[in-house]
Coordinates of C-alpha atoms and ligand atoms in Angstrom, one line a residue:
M1 CA 0.0 0.0 0.0
K2 CA 2.8 2.3 1.0
K3 CA 4.6 1.5 -2.3
I4 CA 1.5 2.4 -4.3
L5 CA 1.1 5.6 -2.4
L6 CA 4.7 6.6 -3.0
S7 CA 4.3 5.8 -6.7
I8 CA 1.2 8.0 -6.9
L9 CA 3.0 10.8 -5.1
F10 CA 6.0 10.4 -7.5
L11 CA 3.7 10.6 -10.5
I12 CA 2.0 13.7 -9.2
A13 CA 5.4 15.3 -8.4
V14 CA 6.7 14.6 -11.9
L15 CA 3.6 15.3 -13.9
V16 CA 2.1 18.4 -12.3
P17 CA 5.0 20.7 -12.8
A18 CA 5.1 19.7 -16.4
C19 CA 1.6 21.0 -16.9
A20 CA 0.2 24.4 -16.9
K21 CA -0.8 25.9 -13.6
Q22 CA -3.0 23.4 -11.8
F23 CA -6.7 24.2 -11.6
V24 CA -7.9 25.4 -8.2
N25 CA -11.6 25.6 -8.2
I26 CA -12.8 28.4 -5.9
T27 CA -15.9 30.5 -6.4
P28 CA -16.2 33.2 -5.4
M29 CA -12.7 34.0 -6.7
P30 CA -10.5 35.0 -3.7
K31 CA -9.1 38.5 -3.4
Q32 CA -5.5 37.3 -3.9
M33 CA -4.5 33.8 -4.9
E34 CA -1.2 32.4 -6.0
V35 CA -1.5 28.9 -7.4
G36 CA 1.6 26.8 -6.6
E37 CA 2.9 23.5 -7.9
G38 CA 2.2 20.1 -6.2
Q39 CA -0.3 19.0 -3.8
Y40 CA -0.8 18.1 -0.2
V41 CA -2.1 14.7 0.5
L42 CA -4.1 14.7 3.6
P43 CA -2.6 12.0 6.0
K44 CA -4.8 9.1 7.0
K45 CA -4.5 10.4 10.5
F46 CA -4.3 14.2 10.8
T47 CA -4.5 16.9 13.3
V48 CA -6.1 20.4 13.3
G49 CA -5.5 23.1 15.8
A50 CA -3.2 25.4 17.6
A51 CA -1.7 25.9 21.0
R52 CA -4.6 28.0 22.4
L53 CA -7.9 28.2 20.6
A54 CA -11.1 29.8 21.8
D55 CA -14.1 27.3 22.0
S56 CA -15.8 29.0 19.1
L57 CA -12.7 28.3 16.9
K58 CA -12.5 24.7 18.1
V59 CA -16.1 24.3 16.9
E60 CA -15.1 25.2 13.4
A61 CA -12.2 22.9 13.5
Q62 CA -14.3 20.0 14.8
R63 CA -16.9 20.5 12.1
F64 CA -14.2 20.3 9.5
V65 CA -12.7 17.1 11.1
D66 CA -16.2 15.6 11.2
V67 CA -16.9 16.2 7.5
I68 CA -13.5 14.9 6.5
G69 CA -14.1 11.8 8.7
E70 CA -17.5 11.1 7.1
T71 CA -16.4 11.7 3.5
T72 CA -12.8 10.3 3.2
G73 CA -10.6 7.7 4.6
C74 CA -8.9 10.2 6.9
K75 CA -9.5 10.6 10.5
G76 CA -8.7 13.9 12.2
K77 CA -8.5 15.2 15.7
L78 CA -8.0 18.5 17.4
S79 CA -4.6 19.2 18.6
K80 CA -2.8 21.8 20.7
S81 CA 0.5 21.3 18.9
K82 CA 2.2 24.0 16.9
K83 CA 2.9 21.2 14.4
A84 CA -0.7 20.4 13.6
D85 CA -1.1 19.2 10.0
I86 CA -3.7 21.9 9.6
L87 CA -2.4 24.7 11.7
M88 CA -4.7 27.5 12.8
T89 CA -3.3 30.9 13.8
V90 CA -5.3 33.7 15.2
D91 CA -4.3 36.9 13.5
E92 CA -6.1 39.9 15.0
S93 CA -4.9 42.1 12.1
L94 CA -7.2 40.4 9.7
G95 CA -10.8 41.6 9.1
Y96 CA -13.8 39.9 10.6
E97 CA -14.5 37.7 7.5
A98 CA -11.0 37.5 6.2
Y99 CA -8.7 34.5 6.2
K100 CA -5.3 33.4 4.9
L101 CA -4.7 29.9 3.6
S102 CA -1.4 28.4 2.7
V103 CA -1.2 24.9 1.3
T104 CA 2.2 23.4 0.7
E105 CA 3.2 19.8 0.1
K106 CA 4.1 19.6 3.8
G107 CA 0.9 20.9 5.3
I108 CA -1.8 23.5 5.6
S109 CA -1.9 26.6 7.6
I110 CA -4.8 29.0 8.0
S111 CA -5.2 32.3 9.9
A112 CA -8.2 34.4 10.7
S113 CA -9.3 36.7 13.5
S114 CA -12.8 35.2 14.0
A115 CA -14.8 32.0 13.9
R116 CA -16.3 33.4 10.7
G117 CA -12.9 33.8 9.1
F118 CA -11.9 30.2 10.0
F119 CA -15.2 28.9 8.7
Y120 CA -14.5 30.5 5.3
A121 CA -11.0 29.1 5.3
F122 CA -12.4 25.6 6.0
Q123 CA -15.0 26.1 3.3
T124 CA -12.2 27.0 0.8
I125 CA -10.2 23.9 1.8
K126 CA -13.3 21.7 1.3
K127 CA -14.0 23.4 -2.0
I128 CA -10.6 22.6 -3.4
M129 CA -10.7 19.0 -2.3
P130 CA -12.6 16.4 -4.4
A131 CA -16.3 17.4 -4.7
N132 CA -17.7 14.6 -2.6
V133 CA -16.2 16.4 0.5
M134 CA -18.2 19.5 0.0
A135 CA -21.2 17.3 -1.0
E136 CA -20.7 15.5 2.4
L137 CA -20.8 12.1 0.7
N138 CA -18.4 9.2 1.1
A139 CA -17.0 7.3 -1.8
E140 CA -19.8 4.7 -1.9
E141 CA -22.6 7.3 -1.7
A142 CA -20.9 9.5 -4.3
Q143 CA -20.5 6.6 -6.7
K144 CA -24.1 5.5 -6.3
I145 CA -25.0 9.0 -7.7
L146 CA -22.3 9.3 -10.3
P147 CA -20.9 5.9 -11.1
W148 CA -17.9 7.4 -13.0
Y149 CA -16.8 9.5 -10.0
K150 CA -13.4 8.5 -8.6
V151 CA -12.7 9.0 -5.0
E152 CA -9.2 8.7 -3.5
A153 CA -9.1 7.5 0.1
Q154 CA -6.9 10.4 1.0
P155 CA -8.0 13.7 -0.6
V156 CA -5.4 15.9 -2.2
V157 CA -5.3 19.6 -1.8
P158 CA -3.6 21.7 -4.5
C159 CA -0.7 24.0 -3.3
V160 CA -1.9 27.5 -3.1
E161 CA -1.4 30.8 -1.2
I162 CA -4.6 32.7 -0.5
N163 CA -5.3 36.0 1.1
D164 CA -9.0 36.5 1.1
E165 CA -11.8 38.8 2.3
P166 CA -15.1 39.8 0.9
R167 CA -15.8 43.0 -1.1
F168 CA -19.2 43.5 0.6
W169 CA -20.3 42.6 4.1
Y170 CA -23.9 42.0 2.9
R171 CA -24.1 39.0 0.6
G172 CA -27.7 37.8 0.5
F173 CA -30.2 35.5 -1.0
M174 CA -34.0 36.0 -0.7
L175 CA -36.6 33.2 -1.0
D176 CA -40.3 34.0 -1.3
C177 CA -42.1 31.4 0.8
G178 CA -45.4 33.3 0.7
R179 CA -46.5 32.5 -2.9
H180 CA -45.3 29.0 -2.5
F181 CA -44.2 27.2 0.6
F182 CA -40.8 25.5 1.0
S183 CA -40.2 23.0 3.7
V184 CA -37.6 23.3 6.5
D185 CA -35.5 20.8 4.6
D186 CA -35.8 22.8 1.4
I187 CA -34.6 25.9 3.2
K188 CA -31.6 24.0 4.7
H189 CA -30.7 22.9 1.2
I190 CA -30.7 26.5 0.1
L191 CA -28.6 27.5 3.1
D192 CA -26.1 24.8 2.2
G193 CA -25.9 26.2 -1.3
M194 CA -25.4 29.8 0.0
A195 CA -22.6 28.7 2.4
I196 CA -20.6 27.0 -0.3
Y197 CA -20.4 30.4 -2.0
K198 CA -19.8 32.4 1.2
M199 CA -23.1 34.2 1.2
N200 CA -24.1 35.4 4.7
Y201 CA -27.7 36.7 4.8
F202 CA -30.8 34.7 4.1
H203 CA -33.7 37.0 3.5
W204 CA -36.8 35.0 4.3
H205 CA -39.9 36.5 2.6
L206 CA -42.5 35.0 5.0
T207 CA -45.8 36.7 4.1
E208 CA -47.6 37.5 0.9
D209 CA -51.1 38.1 -0.6
Q210 CA -51.0 34.3 -1.3
G211 CA -50.0 33.0 2.1
W212 CA -49.1 34.0 5.7
R213 CA -46.3 31.6 6.7
F214 CA -45.2 32.8 10.1
E215 CA -47.0 31.6 13.2
V216 CA -48.2 34.5 15.4
K217 CA -49.5 33.2 18.7
K218 CA -51.4 36.3 19.5
Y219 CA -53.3 36.1 16.2
P220 CA -53.8 32.4 15.5
K221 CA -56.1 33.1 12.5
L222 CA -53.1 34.4 10.6
T223 CA -52.1 30.8 10.0
E224 CA -55.5 29.1 10.5
I225 CA -56.9 31.1 7.7
G226 CA -54.1 33.1 6.2
S227 CA -51.8 30.2 5.4
V228 CA -54.5 28.4 3.3
A229 CA -55.4 29.4 -0.3
S230 CA -58.6 27.9 -1.7
D231 CA -56.6 26.8 -4.8
C232 CA -53.2 27.5 -6.1
R233 CA -51.6 28.0 -9.5
M234 CA -48.7 25.6 -9.4
T235 CA -45.8 25.2 -11.9
D236 CA -44.3 22.0 -13.1
M237 CA -41.0 22.2 -14.9
E238 CA -42.3 19.8 -17.6
K239 CA -46.0 20.4 -17.7
G240 CA -45.9 24.2 -17.0
H241 CA -48.7 25.9 -15.1
Y242 CA -51.6 24.0 -13.6
W243 CA -54.3 24.6 -11.0
L244 CA -54.0 22.4 -7.9
G245 CA -57.8 22.1 -7.8
K246 CA -57.9 21.9 -4.0
P247 CA -56.8 24.0 -1.0
Y248 CA -53.1 24.9 -0.8
G249 CA -52.2 24.7 2.9
P250 CA -52.2 25.2 5.8
Y251 CA -48.5 25.8 5.2
F252 CA -46.6 27.8 7.7
Y253 CA -43.5 27.8 9.9
T254 CA -44.0 27.4 13.7
H255 CA -41.6 29.2 16.0
E256 CA -39.8 25.9 16.5
D257 CA -39.3 25.6 12.7
C258 CA -38.0 29.1 12.5
K259 CA -35.6 28.4 15.4
E260 CA -34.4 25.2 13.7
I261 CA -33.6 27.2 10.5
I262 CA -32.0 30.0 12.4
E263 CA -29.7 27.6 14.2
Y264 CA -28.9 25.7 11.0
A265 CA -28.0 29.0 9.3
R266 CA -26.0 30.2 12.3
N267 CA -23.7 27.2 12.0
L268 CA -23.1 28.2 8.4
H269 CA -22.5 31.8 9.5
I270 CA -25.6 33.0 7.8
E271 CA -28.0 35.5 9.5
V272 CA -31.7 35.0 8.8
I273 CA -33.6 38.2 8.1
P274 CA -37.4 37.7 8.4
E275 CA -39.6 39.8 6.1
I276 CA -43.2 40.6 7.0
D277 CA -44.4 42.6 4.1
M278 CA -46.6 45.6 5.1
P279 CA -48.7 47.7 4.6
G280 CA -49.2 46.2 1.1
H281 CA -49.0 42.5 0.0
I282 CA -50.8 41.6 3.1
M283 CA -54.1 40.2 1.9
S284 CA -53.6 36.8 3.6
A285 CA -53.6 38.7 6.9
L286 CA -56.7 40.6 6.0
A287 CA -58.5 37.4 5.0
A288 CA -58.0 36.4 8.6
Y289 CA -58.6 39.8 10.2
P290 CA -60.7 41.9 7.8
E291 CA -61.2 44.4 10.6
F292 CA -57.6 45.7 9.9
S293 CA -58.5 46.4 6.2
C294 CA -60.0 49.6 4.8
N295 CA -63.2 47.8 4.0
P296 CA -64.0 45.3 6.8
E297 CA -67.4 44.5 5.3
G298 CA -65.9 43.6 1.9
E299 CA -64.6 40.3 0.6
H300 CA -61.0 39.5 1.7
K301 CA -59.4 36.3 0.6
V302 CA -56.0 34.6 0.4
Q303 CA -55.0 35.1 -3.3
T304 CA -54.8 32.0 -5.4
Y305 CA -53.2 33.5 -8.5
Q306 CA -49.5 33.9 -8.0
G307 CA -48.8 37.3 -9.5
G308 CA -50.0 40.8 -9.2
V309 CA -50.4 43.8 -6.9
W310 CA -53.7 44.3 -5.1
S311 CA -55.2 47.4 -3.5
D312 CA -56.5 45.6 -0.4
V313 CA -53.9 46.9 2.1
L314 CA -53.6 47.5 5.8
N315 CA -55.7 50.3 7.2
V316 CA -52.8 52.5 8.4
G317 CA -55.4 55.1 9.6
D318 CA -56.7 52.7 12.2
P319 CA -54.6 52.6 15.4
K320 CA -55.8 49.0 16.0
A321 CA -54.4 47.9 12.7
V322 CA -51.1 49.7 13.4
Q323 CA -51.0 48.0 16.8
F324 CA -51.6 44.6 15.0
A325 CA -48.6 45.3 12.9
R326 CA -46.5 46.1 15.9
D327 CA -47.7 42.9 17.7
V328 CA -46.7 40.8 14.8
L329 CA -43.2 42.4 14.7
T330 CA -42.9 41.8 18.5
E331 CA -43.3 38.0 17.9
V332 CA -40.9 38.2 14.9
M333 CA -38.3 39.9 17.1
D334 CA -38.9 37.3 19.9
V335 CA -38.1 34.5 17.5
F336 CA -35.4 35.9 15.3
P337 CA -32.2 37.0 17.1
G338 CA -30.6 38.8 14.2
Q339 CA -30.1 42.5 14.0
Y340 CA -32.4 43.1 11.0
V341 CA -36.1 43.0 10.4
H342 CA -37.5 43.6 6.9
I343 CA -40.9 45.1 6.7
G344 CA -41.3 45.2 3.0
G345 CA -42.9 48.5 2.0
D346 CA -43.0 47.6 -1.8
E347 CA -45.9 47.9 -4.2
C348 CA -48.5 49.4 -2.0
P349 CA -51.4 51.2 -3.8
T350 CA -53.0 54.0 -1.9
S351 CA -56.5 53.8 -3.4
A352 CA -58.1 52.0 -0.4
W353 CA -56.7 54.7 1.9
E354 CA -58.2 57.5 -0.3
K355 CA -61.7 56.0 0.1
N356 CA -61.4 55.3 3.8
A357 CA -62.7 57.9 6.4
Q358 CA -60.1 56.9 9.1
C359 CA -57.2 57.3 6.6
Q360 CA -58.6 60.6 5.4
E361 CA -58.8 61.9 8.9
H362 CA -55.4 60.5 9.8
L363 CA -53.8 62.3 6.8
N364 CA -55.4 65.6 7.7
N365 CA -54.4 65.3 11.3
L366 CA -50.8 64.5 10.4
I367 CA -50.6 67.4 7.9
K368 CA -52.0 69.7 10.5
A369 CA -49.5 68.5 13.1
G370 CA -46.7 69.0 10.6
A371 CA -45.8 65.4 10.9
I372 CA -45.9 64.7 7.2
K373 CA -45.6 66.6 4.0
D374 CA -48.8 68.2 2.5
L375 CA -48.7 67.3 -1.2
G376 CA -51.9 69.3 -1.9
Q377 CA -55.5 68.4 -2.6
D378 CA -55.0 67.8 -6.3
N379 CA -51.9 65.6 -6.0
K380 CA -52.7 62.0 -6.9
H381 CA -50.0 60.8 -4.5
R382 CA -51.4 62.8 -1.7
F383 CA -51.9 59.7 0.5
R384 CA -48.4 58.2 0.0
P385 CA -46.9 60.0 3.0
L386 CA -49.2 57.9 5.2
Q387 CA -47.0 55.0 4.2
S388 CA -43.9 56.9 5.2
Y389 CA -45.4 57.7 8.5
F390 CA -46.5 54.1 9.1
I391 CA -42.9 53.0 8.3
K392 CA -41.7 55.4 11.0
Q393 CA -44.1 53.9 13.5
M394 CA -42.7 50.4 12.8
E395 CA -39.1 51.6 12.9
Q396 CA -39.7 53.1 16.4
H397 CA -41.0 49.7 17.5
I398 CA -38.1 47.9 15.9
S399 CA -35.3 50.2 17.2
A400 CA -36.8 50.1 20.7
R401 CA -35.6 46.4 20.6
G402 CA -32.1 47.5 19.4
K403 CA -32.8 46.2 15.9
K404 CA -32.6 47.7 12.4
M405 CA -35.2 48.0 9.8
I406 CA -35.0 47.1 6.1
L407 CA -37.3 48.4 3.3
W408 CA -37.8 47.9 -0.4
N409 CA -36.9 50.9 -2.5
E410 CA -40.4 52.1 -3.0
S411 CA -40.1 53.6 0.4
V412 CA -37.8 56.2 -1.2
T413 CA -38.8 56.1 -4.9
A414 CA -42.6 56.0 -4.9
P415 CA -43.9 59.4 -5.9
G416 CA -45.0 61.3 -2.8
A417 CA -42.9 59.3 -0.3
D418 CA -41.8 61.6 2.5
L419 CA -38.1 61.3 2.3
N420 CA -37.4 63.2 5.5
I421 CA -39.3 60.6 7.4
I422 CA -37.6 57.7 5.7
K423 CA -34.2 59.3 6.3
S424 CA -35.0 59.6 10.0
T425 CA -35.6 55.8 10.2
G426 CA -32.0 55.0 9.3
A427 CA -33.4 52.0 7.3
T428 CA -31.4 49.9 4.8
I429 CA -32.9 50.1 1.4
F430 CA -33.1 47.0 -0.8
S431 CA -33.1 48.4 -4.2
W432 CA -34.7 46.5 -7.0
N433 CA -36.7 48.8 -9.4
P434 CA -35.5 51.2 -10.5
C435 CA -32.5 49.6 -8.9
Q436 CA -29.7 52.1 -9.4
H437 CA -31.9 55.1 -9.0
G438 CA -33.2 53.7 -5.7
A439 CA -29.7 53.1 -4.4
E440 CA -28.7 56.6 -5.5
V441 CA -31.6 58.2 -3.6
A442 CA -30.8 56.0 -0.5
A443 CA -27.2 57.1 -0.6
K444 CA -28.2 60.7 -0.9
L445 CA -30.3 60.3 2.2
G446 CA -27.4 58.7 4.0
L447 CA -29.1 55.3 4.0
N448 CA -27.3 52.0 3.2
A449 CA -28.4 50.3 0.0
V450 CA -28.3 46.6 -1.1
I451 CA -28.4 46.1 -4.8
T452 CA -30.8 43.4 -6.1
E453 CA -31.3 44.5 -9.7
W454 CA -34.7 43.5 -11.3
G455 CA -33.9 44.9 -14.7
P456 CA -31.2 43.9 -17.3
G457 CA -28.3 42.1 -15.7
C458 CA -30.8 40.9 -13.2
Y459 CA -30.3 39.6 -9.8
Y460 CA -33.9 38.4 -9.8
I461 CA -32.7 34.9 -10.5
N462 CA -36.2 33.4 -10.6
R463 CA -36.6 34.9 -14.1
K464 CA -36.3 32.6 -17.1
Q465 CA -32.6 32.0 -17.6
H466 CA -32.7 31.4 -21.3
D467 CA -35.0 31.9 -24.2
G468 CA -34.2 28.6 -26.0
E469 CA -36.9 26.2 -26.9
G470 CA -38.1 23.8 -24.2
E471 CA -37.3 26.2 -21.4
P472 CA -39.8 25.9 -18.6
V473 CA -42.2 28.7 -17.9
A474 CA -40.9 31.4 -15.6
A475 CA -41.0 35.2 -15.1
G476 CA -39.3 37.3 -17.7
T477 CA -38.2 36.6 -21.2
G478 CA -34.9 34.7 -20.7
R479 CA -33.4 36.9 -23.3
K480 CA -29.8 38.1 -23.1
S481 CA -30.3 40.5 -20.2
D482 CA -31.6 37.7 -18.0
Q483 CA -28.9 35.2 -18.9
L484 CA -25.8 34.2 -16.9
P485 CA -23.2 36.4 -18.7
A486 CA -25.4 39.5 -18.2
V487 CA -25.8 38.7 -14.5
Y488 CA -22.1 38.1 -14.2
A489 CA -21.2 41.3 -16.1
Y490 CA -23.6 43.5 -14.0
K491 CA -21.7 46.1 -11.9
P492 CA -23.6 46.6 -8.7
V493 CA -21.7 49.8 -8.0
P494 CA -21.4 51.8 -11.2
D495 CA -18.0 53.2 -12.0
K496 CA -19.0 56.8 -11.3
V497 CA -20.2 55.8 -7.8
M498 CA -17.0 53.8 -7.2
Q499 CA -15.0 56.9 -7.8
D500 CA -16.8 58.7 -5.0
P501 CA -16.2 57.1 -1.6
E502 CA -18.7 59.4 0.0
K503 CA -21.4 57.7 -2.1
S504 CA -20.0 54.2 -2.5
K505 CA -19.7 53.7 1.2
Y506 CA -23.5 53.3 1.3
Y507 CA -23.5 50.4 -1.1
I508 CA -23.2 47.7 1.4
G509 CA -23.9 44.6 -0.6
V510 CA -25.8 42.6 -3.2
Q511 CA -28.5 40.1 -3.1
A512 CA -29.9 37.4 -5.4
T513 CA -33.7 37.5 -5.1
F514 CA -36.0 34.6 -5.8
W515 CA -39.8 35.1 -6.2
T516 CA -42.0 32.1 -6.5
E517 CA -44.9 33.2 -8.7
H518 CA -43.9 30.5 -11.2
V519 CA -42.0 28.1 -9.0
S520 CA -43.6 25.7 -6.7
D521 CA -40.9 23.2 -5.8
I522 CA -37.3 23.2 -4.7
K523 CA -36.0 21.4 -7.8
Y524 CA -37.2 24.1 -10.1
A525 CA -35.9 26.8 -7.7
D526 CA -32.5 25.1 -7.9
Y527 CA -32.7 25.0 -11.7
L528 CA -33.3 28.7 -12.1
A529 CA -31.0 29.8 -9.3
F530 CA -28.0 27.8 -10.3
P531 CA -25.6 28.9 -11.7
R532 CA -26.8 32.5 -11.6
L533 CA -26.5 32.5 -7.8
L534 CA -22.8 31.9 -8.2
A535 CA -22.5 35.0 -10.4
V536 CA -24.1 37.1 -7.7
A537 CA -22.0 35.5 -5.0
E538 CA -18.9 36.4 -7.0
A539 CA -20.1 40.0 -7.3
A540 CA -20.6 40.0 -3.6
W541 CA -17.2 38.6 -2.6
S542 CA -14.6 39.1 -5.3
P543 CA -12.9 42.4 -6.3
E544 CA -14.5 43.8 -9.5
E545 CA -11.1 43.6 -11.3
K546 CA -10.8 39.9 -10.6
K547 CA -13.9 39.0 -12.5
D548 CA -13.5 37.1 -15.7
F549 CA -16.4 35.3 -17.3
E550 CA -14.4 32.6 -19.1
N551 CA -12.6 31.7 -15.9
F552 CA -15.9 31.7 -14.0
R553 CA -17.4 29.5 -16.7
T554 CA -14.6 26.9 -16.1
R555 CA -15.2 27.0 -12.4
F556 CA -18.9 26.6 -12.4
T557 CA -18.6 23.9 -15.1
A558 CA -16.4 22.0 -12.6
D559 CA -19.0 22.7 -9.9
T560 CA -21.7 20.8 -11.8
V561 CA -20.1 17.6 -10.3
L562 CA -21.0 19.1 -6.9
F563 CA -24.5 20.0 -8.1
D564 CA -25.0 16.5 -9.4
L565 CA -23.8 14.9 -6.2
T566 CA -26.1 17.1 -4.1
G567 CA -29.1 16.5 -6.4
R568 CA -29.3 20.1 -7.5
L569 CA -30.8 20.9 -10.9
Y570 CA -29.0 23.7 -12.8
G571 CA -29.1 25.5 -16.1
K572 CA -26.6 24.0 -18.6
H573 CA -26.8 26.8 -21.2
F574 CA -23.3 28.2 -20.5
I575 CA -21.3 25.2 -19.5
A576 CA -17.8 25.1 -21.0
K577 CA -17.6 22.6 -23.9
Ligands
ACM1 C1 -40.5 43.4 -5.2 O1 -40.0 42.8 -6.2 N1 -41.8 43.7 -5.2 C2 -39.7 43.9 -4.1

């Protein structure tokens, strides 16, 4: 056995230097990377550690050891030796998410200043090992899925020097679980995908006109009634749209489900941001509690059709409806420990407020008190400042708990929005449409912006990814501007903003956003999201000047092995031949 191993090592030593630089498959591309010659063969028994490690760092090392143990023939253990095979060094000079990684033929050393940094270093090591390691499968399991897949008992790691840290500290993915419901396991599968590509915020869109998915103990009808649609337009990748023909639901997440997901995400260094969309996109709540609508006597139902914007919105002129919104957010904040709460604020028509006596009176009183802008009797956006005021009320409730609020860009771009009020909230603006304009307005107000482009070069990765024949139905056209190269080429921070640090400092990150109007299962979600999610992840992490589509294409083509092993569907349109 030893002889065979020595011969393999000899062959590697002779052949590798003769070839071009070896392929080191890391997405997102690190900030600095020098590919060396040769490889490190992980010993059958190996050690990971350092002389003194905080418990939180030991946790990261132990997780790595566990995965290697489950997926390869190598058994690791934590060590206090300065001579550990994988040596961990705490380097306080490195940024919170940064790490350094050095792989030589003799061993591996990593340094970071935090558990997060070590986590990313271990993710990188797993990523450049054979794909079954990241897939968390052993040889037998991997070969059952891909019979051609060869697994060495001892994984090899290419020699490389990496000095890495992200471009943006916000690197997000949003999943709409309102229009269609995704199970706890589906969400874990998404979180796994995010973590491979070093994304760190999961924006969980929990409520929609089509379904209320968050259990609120104070208002049980929200899930008894609001999480059930009388029918539902489903989408099948082969058959296209069809009607379910029976009730869809009850589908919702209990507090325990949420906590399970939060904990799972936490282990992957992902923060979960709950979104409760208000005061629009809230018909599922009004179906349960019509008294909080502008027309309690009228018909209110959970929508069955998956698209659209409806005028049935929360009665922001009714103090009881406003208190209802606060109460919901209280439970959200009780369950979600993260620093952010997203309250939507998108696509909210004002027509119901215009007809409602309470809202009319509320508007007049606020104008009289000088609390909102008076746009004038003839202005068709006259009622919009009511939304700005409502947002301020929610922000006061959120910041009283020491948390921060997030809004969609309509809060600053809808005609008539009271920008002074929104500025005073200190909210982070998720800008989608018009994306760059929204971010520009936010930055001018001194508010942080996250770029999630809806238009060309789109980060709305639920849109059709190609316009070729046989492509399953989805939002958008699938023409060039929705396709992978356009997503990859999109510059989240335009050059002219980049040149002005006073502006660019407000561009805190990017997000891939996934709506589920036309997607009702996780397989189809994977198919549309992959590989465009990787393009957004690279925009989030890698320096702009490092981006190179052909290089990216080679890397994601290699990653299709990982996708296949983990049962992910993906678009094959741009795979390297
Ligand atoms: C949105 O797409 N309505 C934020």
